[in-house]
Coordinates of C-alpha atoms and ligand atoms in Angstrom, one line a residue:
M29 CA -1.0 -3.2 21.5
R30 CA -2.6 -5.7 23.7
Q31 CA -3.0 -8.3 21.0
A32 CA 0.6 -8.1 20.1
G33 CA 2.6 -11.3 19.8
R34 CA -0.3 -13.6 19.6
Y35 CA 0.0 -13.8 15.7
L36 CA 3.6 -15.1 16.2
P37 CA 4.3 -18.8 17.0
E38 CA 7.4 -17.8 19.0
Y39 CA 5.3 -15.7 21.2
R40 CA 2.8 -18.4 21.8
T41 CA 5.6 -20.8 22.8
I42 CA 6.9 -18.4 25.5
R43 CA 3.3 -17.4 26.6
E44 CA 2.7 -21.1 27.4
R45 CA 5.9 -21.5 29.2
A46 CA 5.2 -18.5 31.4
G47 CA 1.9 -19.9 32.7
S48 CA -0.1 -16.8 33.6
F49 CA -0.1 -13.6 31.5
L50 CA 1.0 -11.5 34.6
N51 CA 3.8 -13.9 35.2
L52 CA 5.0 -13.2 31.6
C53 CA 4.8 -9.4 32.2
F54 CA 6.8 -9.8 35.5
T55 CA 9.6 -12.1 34.4
P56 CA 12.2 -9.8 32.8
D57 CA 14.0 -12.4 30.7
L58 CA 10.7 -13.8 29.1
A59 CA 9.1 -10.2 28.7
A60 CA 12.3 -9.0 27.1
E61 CA 12.4 -12.0 24.8
V62 CA 8.8 -11.4 23.5
T63 CA 9.6 -7.7 23.2
L64 CA 12.5 -8.5 20.9
Q65 CA 10.8 -11.2 18.8
P66 CA 9.1 -9.0 16.2
I67 CA 12.4 -7.0 15.8
R68 CA 14.3 -10.3 14.9
R69 CA 11.6 -11.2 12.4
F70 CA 10.9 -7.9 10.7
P71 CA 13.0 -4.8 9.8
L72 CA 11.1 -2.5 12.1
D73 CA 12.2 0.9 13.5
A74 CA 10.9 0.5 17.0
A75 CA 10.0 -2.1 19.7
I76 CA 7.3 -1.7 22.2
L77 CA 7.8 -2.9 25.8
F78 CA 6.0 -6.1 26.5
S79 CA 3.7 -5.5 29.6
D80 CA 0.1 -4.4 30.0
I81 CA -1.7 -1.2 31.0
L82 CA -3.4 -3.1 33.9
V83 CA -0.1 -3.6 35.8
V84 CA -0.8 -0.1 37.2
P85 CA -4.0 -1.0 39.0
Y86 CA -2.2 -4.2 40.1
A87 CA 0.6 -2.0 41.7
L88 CA -2.1 0.1 43.4
G89 CA -3.1 -3.1 45.2
Q90 CA -6.2 -4.1 43.0
K91 CA -6.6 -7.9 42.2
V92 CA -6.0 -8.3 38.5
S93 CA -6.0 -11.6 36.5
F94 CA -6.1 -12.5 32.8
N95 CA -8.0 -15.6 31.9
V96 CA -7.6 -16.9 28.4
G97 CA -10.7 -16.1 26.3
E98 CA -12.2 -13.8 29.0
G99 CA -10.0 -10.8 29.0
P100 CA -8.9 -9.1 32.2
Q101 CA -10.7 -9.5 35.4
L102 CA -10.3 -7.1 38.3
F103 CA -11.8 -6.9 41.7
P104 CA -14.1 -3.9 41.0
L105 CA -13.9 -0.6 42.9
M106 CA -17.5 -0.1 43.8
N107 CA -17.8 3.0 45.9
A108 CA -16.2 6.1 47.5
D109 CA -14.7 4.0 50.4
E110 CA -13.0 1.6 48.1
I111 CA -11.6 4.4 45.9
G112 CA -10.6 6.3 49.1
R113 CA -8.6 3.3 50.2
L114 CA -6.3 3.3 47.2
P115 CA -2.8 4.1 48.3
S116 CA -1.7 7.6 47.5
Q117 CA 1.4 6.3 45.8
I118 CA 1.9 3.5 43.5
D119 CA 4.2 0.7 44.7
L120 CA 7.1 0.9 42.3
A121 CA 8.8 -2.2 43.9
V122 CA 5.9 -4.3 42.4
L123 CA 6.8 -2.8 39.0
A124 CA 10.6 -3.4 39.3
P125 CA 10.5 -6.3 36.9
V126 CA 9.1 -4.1 34.2
F127 CA 12.0 -1.6 34.6
E128 CA 14.4 -4.6 34.6
T129 CA 12.8 -5.7 31.3
V130 CA 13.4 -2.2 29.9
R131 CA 17.1 -2.5 30.8
V132 CA 17.5 -5.9 29.3
V133 CA 15.8 -4.9 26.1
R134 CA 17.6 -1.6 25.7
A135 CA 21.0 -3.5 26.2
A136 CA 20.0 -6.0 23.5
L137 CA 18.5 -3.6 20.9
P138 CA 20.7 -2.0 18.3
K139 CA 20.8 1.7 19.2
E140 CA 19.1 2.9 16.0
I141 CA 16.0 1.0 17.0
A142 CA 13.8 2.9 19.5
L143 CA 12.2 1.3 22.5
L144 CA 8.7 2.5 23.5
G145 CA 7.3 2.3 26.9
F146 CA 3.7 3.0 27.7
C147 CA 0.9 3.3 30.2
G148 CA -2.8 3.3 30.1
A149 CA -4.5 6.7 30.3
P150 CA -6.4 7.3 33.6
W151 CA -9.8 7.2 31.9
T152 CA -9.2 3.9 30.2
L153 CA -7.7 2.4 33.4
S154 CA -10.6 3.6 35.4
T155 CA -13.1 1.9 33.1
Y156 CA -11.6 -1.5 33.9
M157 CA -11.0 -0.7 37.6
V158 CA -14.6 0.3 38.2
A159 CA -16.3 -2.4 36.1
G160 CA -13.9 -5.1 37.0
S161 CA -13.6 -6.1 33.4
G162 CA -14.0 -4.7 29.9
T163 CA -17.6 -3.9 29.0
S164 CA -19.1 -3.0 25.7
D165 CA -19.9 0.6 26.7
Q166 CA -17.9 1.1 29.9
A167 CA -21.2 2.2 31.5
P168 CA -20.0 1.5 35.1
A169 CA -17.2 4.1 35.0
R170 CA -19.3 6.6 33.1
L171 CA -22.2 6.3 35.6
L172 CA -19.8 6.8 38.5
A173 CA -18.4 9.8 36.8
Y174 CA -21.9 11.3 36.3
R175 CA -23.2 10.4 39.6
E176 CA -20.2 11.2 41.8
P177 CA -17.8 13.4 39.9
E178 CA -15.8 14.2 43.1
V179 CA -15.2 10.6 44.0
F180 CA -14.4 9.8 40.3
S181 CA -12.0 12.6 40.1
K182 CA -10.1 11.2 43.2
L183 CA -9.6 8.0 41.2
I184 CA -8.4 9.9 38.1
D185 CA -6.0 11.9 40.3
R186 CA -4.5 8.8 41.8
L187 CA -4.0 7.4 38.4
I188 CA -2.4 10.6 37.1
D189 CA 0.2 10.5 39.9
A190 CA 0.7 6.8 39.4
S191 CA 1.2 7.2 35.7
I192 CA 3.7 10.0 36.2
D193 CA 5.8 7.9 38.6
Y194 CA 5.5 4.8 36.4
L195 CA 6.6 6.6 33.2
V196 CA 9.5 8.5 34.8
E197 CA 10.9 5.1 36.0
Q198 CA 10.5 3.7 32.5
F199 CA 12.5 6.6 31.1
K200 CA 15.1 6.1 33.8
A201 CA 15.4 2.5 32.9
G202 CA 16.0 3.4 29.2
V203 CA 12.9 3.8 27.1
D204 CA 13.3 6.4 24.2
A205 CA 9.6 7.5 24.2
V206 CA 6.3 6.5 25.8
Q207 CA 2.8 6.1 24.5
I208 CA -0.3 7.0 26.6
F209 CA -3.1 4.5 25.5
D210 CA -6.6 6.0 25.9
S211 CA -8.4 3.1 24.2
W212 CA -11.8 4.2 25.6
A213 CA -11.6 7.9 24.9
G214 CA -14.0 7.6 22.0
I215 CA -17.0 6.8 24.2
L216 CA -17.1 10.2 26.0
P217 CA -19.1 13.3 25.0
P218 CA -17.1 16.5 24.6
E219 CA -17.2 17.8 28.2
E220 CA -16.3 14.5 29.7
F221 CA -13.6 13.9 27.1
Q222 CA -12.1 17.2 28.1
R223 CA -12.2 16.5 31.9
W224 CA -11.3 12.8 31.9
C225 CA -9.0 12.5 28.9
V226 CA -7.5 15.9 27.9
M227 CA -6.8 17.3 31.4
P228 CA -5.2 14.1 32.7
A229 CA -3.0 13.7 29.6
M230 CA -1.8 17.3 30.0
R231 CA -1.0 16.7 33.7
I232 CA 0.8 13.5 33.0
I233 CA 2.9 15.0 30.3
A234 CA 3.8 18.1 32.5
G235 CA 4.6 15.9 35.4
V236 CA 6.8 13.5 33.4
R237 CA 8.7 16.4 31.7
A238 CA 9.3 18.2 35.1
L239 CA 11.5 15.1 36.0
I240 CA 12.6 14.0 32.5
P241 CA 13.0 17.3 30.5
G242 CA 12.2 16.8 26.8
A243 CA 10.6 13.4 27.5
K244 CA 9.0 12.2 24.2
I245 CA 5.4 11.3 24.6
I246 CA 2.8 10.0 22.2
G247 CA -0.9 10.5 23.0
F248 CA -3.5 7.9 21.6
P249 CA -7.1 9.0 22.4
R250 CA -8.6 6.1 20.4
G251 CA -12.0 6.9 18.7
A252 CA -11.9 10.7 19.6
G253 CA -13.0 11.7 16.1
T254 CA -13.4 15.4 15.7
L255 CA -12.5 15.9 19.5
L256 CA -8.9 15.1 18.3
S257 CA -8.6 18.8 17.3
G258 CA -9.0 20.0 20.9
Y259 CA -6.7 17.3 22.1
A260 CA -4.0 18.2 19.7
D261 CA -4.4 21.9 20.6
Q262 CA -4.1 21.4 24.4
V263 CA -2.1 18.3 25.0
A264 CA 1.6 18.9 24.3
A265 CA 2.3 15.5 22.9
D266 CA 5.3 14.9 20.5
A267 CA 3.0 12.7 18.3
I268 CA -0.6 11.7 18.2
G269 CA -1.8 8.2 17.3
L270 CA -4.6 8.0 14.9
D271 CA -7.1 5.1 14.8
W272 CA -8.3 3.8 11.4
M273 CA -11.7 5.4 11.6
I274 CA -10.6 9.0 11.5
D275 CA -11.3 11.1 8.4
V276 CA -7.9 11.6 6.8
Q277 CA -8.6 15.1 5.6
F278 CA -9.7 16.2 9.1
A279 CA -6.7 14.5 10.7
R280 CA -4.2 16.2 8.3
V281 CA -5.7 19.7 8.9
H282 CA -6.5 19.4 12.6
V283 CA -3.9 17.1 13.9
Q284 CA -0.9 16.8 11.6
N285 CA -0.6 20.5 11.0
R286 CA 0.0 20.8 14.7
C287 CA 2.1 17.7 15.5
P288 CA 3.4 14.5 14.0
V289 CA 1.0 11.7 13.7
Q290 CA 1.2 7.9 14.0
G291 CA -1.1 5.4 12.3
N292 CA -3.5 4.4 11.0
L293 CA -3.9 1.2 8.9
D294 CA -7.0 -0.8 9.7
P295 CA -5.8 -4.1 11.4
L296 CA -8.5 -6.0 9.5
V297 CA -7.0 -4.9 6.2
L298 CA -3.7 -6.4 7.4
V299 CA -5.6 -9.7 8.1
T300 CA -7.1 -9.4 4.5
G301 CA -3.7 -8.9 2.7
G302 CA -3.2 -8.9 -1.1
E303 CA -4.1 -5.9 -3.2
A304 CA -6.5 -4.5 -0.7
L305 CA -3.6 -4.3 1.7
D306 CA -1.4 -2.6 -0.8
R307 CA -4.1 0.0 -1.6
A308 CA -4.7 0.7 2.0
V309 CA -1.0 1.2 2.8
D310 CA -0.8 3.5 -0.1
R311 CA -3.8 5.5 1.1
V312 CA -2.1 5.9 4.5
L313 CA 1.2 7.0 2.9
D314 CA -0.5 9.4 0.5
A315 CA -2.4 11.0 3.4
F316 CA 0.4 11.5 5.8
A317 CA 3.9 10.7 4.6
A318 CA 4.7 14.2 3.3
K319 CA 4.9 15.6 6.9
P320 CA 6.4 14.1 10.1
F321 CA 4.8 10.7 10.4
I322 CA 5.2 7.2 11.9
F323 CA 3.6 4.4 9.9
N324 CA 1.7 2.1 12.2
L325 CA -1.6 0.3 12.6
G326 CA -4.7 2.2 13.8
H327 CA -5.0 -0.4 16.7
G328 CA -3.5 -3.6 17.8
I329 CA -2.5 -6.4 15.4
L330 CA -5.1 -9.2 15.4
P331 CA -4.0 -12.7 16.4
E332 CA -5.3 -14.2 13.1
T333 CA -3.0 -11.9 11.0
P334 CA -0.9 -13.9 8.5
I335 CA 2.9 -13.2 9.0
A336 CA 3.3 -12.9 5.2
N337 CA 0.9 -9.9 5.2
V338 CA 3.0 -8.2 7.8
E339 CA 6.1 -8.7 5.6
R340 CA 4.3 -7.4 2.6
M341 CA 3.1 -4.3 4.4
I342 CA 6.6 -3.5 5.8
A343 CA 8.2 -3.9 2.4
R344 CA 5.7 -1.6 0.8
V345 CA 6.1 1.1 3.4
Q346 CA 9.9 0.9 3.2
S347 CA 10.0 0.9 -0.6
V348 CA 8.8 4.6 -0.6
R349 CA 10.9 6.2 2.2
Ligands
LIG4 O1 2.0 -4.3 21.9 C1 2.7 -5.0 22.7 O2 3.3 -6.0 22.5 C2 2.9 -4.4 24.0 C3 2.2 -5.0 25.0 C4 0.8 -4.6 25.4 C5 -0.2 -5.5 25.9 N1 -1.2 -4.8 26.3 C6 0.1 -7.0 26.0 C7 -1.1 -7.9 26.1 C8 0.2 -3.3 25.3 C9 0.7 -2.0 24.9 C10 -1.1 -3.5 25.9 C11 -2.0 -2.3 26.1 C12 -3.4 -2.6 26.6 N2 -3.9 -3.5 27.5 C13 -4.5 -1.7 26.3 C14 -4.4 -0.4 25.5 C15 -4.3 -0.7 24.0 C16 -5.5 -1.3 23.4 O3 -5.3 -2.5 22.9 O4 -6.6 -0.8 23.3 C17 -5.6 -2.2 26.9 C18 -7.0 -1.7 26.8 C19 -5.2 -3.4 27.6 C20 -6.0 -4.3 28.5 C21 -6.1 -5.7 28.1 N3 -5.0 -6.6 28.1 C22 -7.1 -6.4 27.5 C23 -8.5 -5.9 27.3 C24 -6.6 -7.7 27.3 C25 -7.4 -8.9 26.7 C26 -7.2 -8.8 25.2 C27 -7.9 -9.9 24.4 O5 -8.3 -9.5 23.3 O6 -8.0 -11.0 24.9 C28 -5.3 -7.8 27.6 C29 -4.3 -8.9 27.5 C30 -3.1 -8.8 26.7 N4 -2.2 -7.7 26.9 C31 -2.6 -9.7 25.8 C32 -1.3 -9.1 25.4 C33 -0.3 -9.8 24.4 C34 -3.1 -11.0 25.3 C35 -2.9 -12.0 26.5 C36 -2.4 -13.3 26.1 O7 -1.3 -13.5 25.3 O8 -3.0 -14.3 26.5

């Protein structure tokens, strides 16, 4: 996830060489290198493309920059006019370096190691596009959605179309599966969750599979809690990502009985290490490993994570499979 790499010295070296974060995302040799770094270091089963969800607003013409210590900054979309001026199609030429990164990585990866592509879900993208930055409660996008649902739905529609085009190109370039990150899904009440998270995920998946039949897609509506059951019912995902907060019993009955799940170790337990880590890994395995399951964290790995803890976690997971 977005913190990825920062816990590795070899990432920090390349990050410095690249200058800006967007330059790293858009320089295929460097982006491919940081995608491959964790695979060289650890016996993992999959690699995730190095990029960011905010390259989509960037390719829709929005100004985006990443300033160290501040998080992303965008030129905020303030009103109906500015949203109306977004192009009807995403400029795939701007994203060409991302597709080239996919090709370079796929060629270098052993074929039994999966390559995951991704995009941000429309709701999560819109929270950054409307506010111009991350906020603690994403109130600007929520207010716009309450005050002017028609305008807001235009923005979501643009992002649905852009996401379909973007994911289809990632598949054509060689990813094996993609994940749709809805990091801010958990802040919405049920009706809005249905309209701004569930419906867009359904449309993106249908749109991608119309062009790439059988495309493998993972949904990750972070923080959705009990709303995950409706998501799992309606969204035809091949797997659903679970954050670390979800009740395990609930997730087993309402999510894993319908589709494979991915998750959900607390990233802070990975920072902690030792026996606390062992016990937490065992709890995840006890909860989910009897049915189709992808072991993963419940959100991004934190920059302060000791590398030895990552090694310990992987060894423990692999000792039981
Ligand atoms: O995991 C990976 O290696 C894949 C690459 C990846 C990044 N971002 C690289 C990145 C992925 C999958 C993302 C997704 C992403 N980006 C999400 C969804 C998942 C999540 O974490 O909730 C979101 C919301 C973003 C937006 C974003 N990008 C934010 C808010 C930030 C600032 C993060 C912070 O804590 O400072 C980023 C920057 C970013 N994206 C970094 C990385 C490695 C750190 C930038 C750096 O190295 O300086």
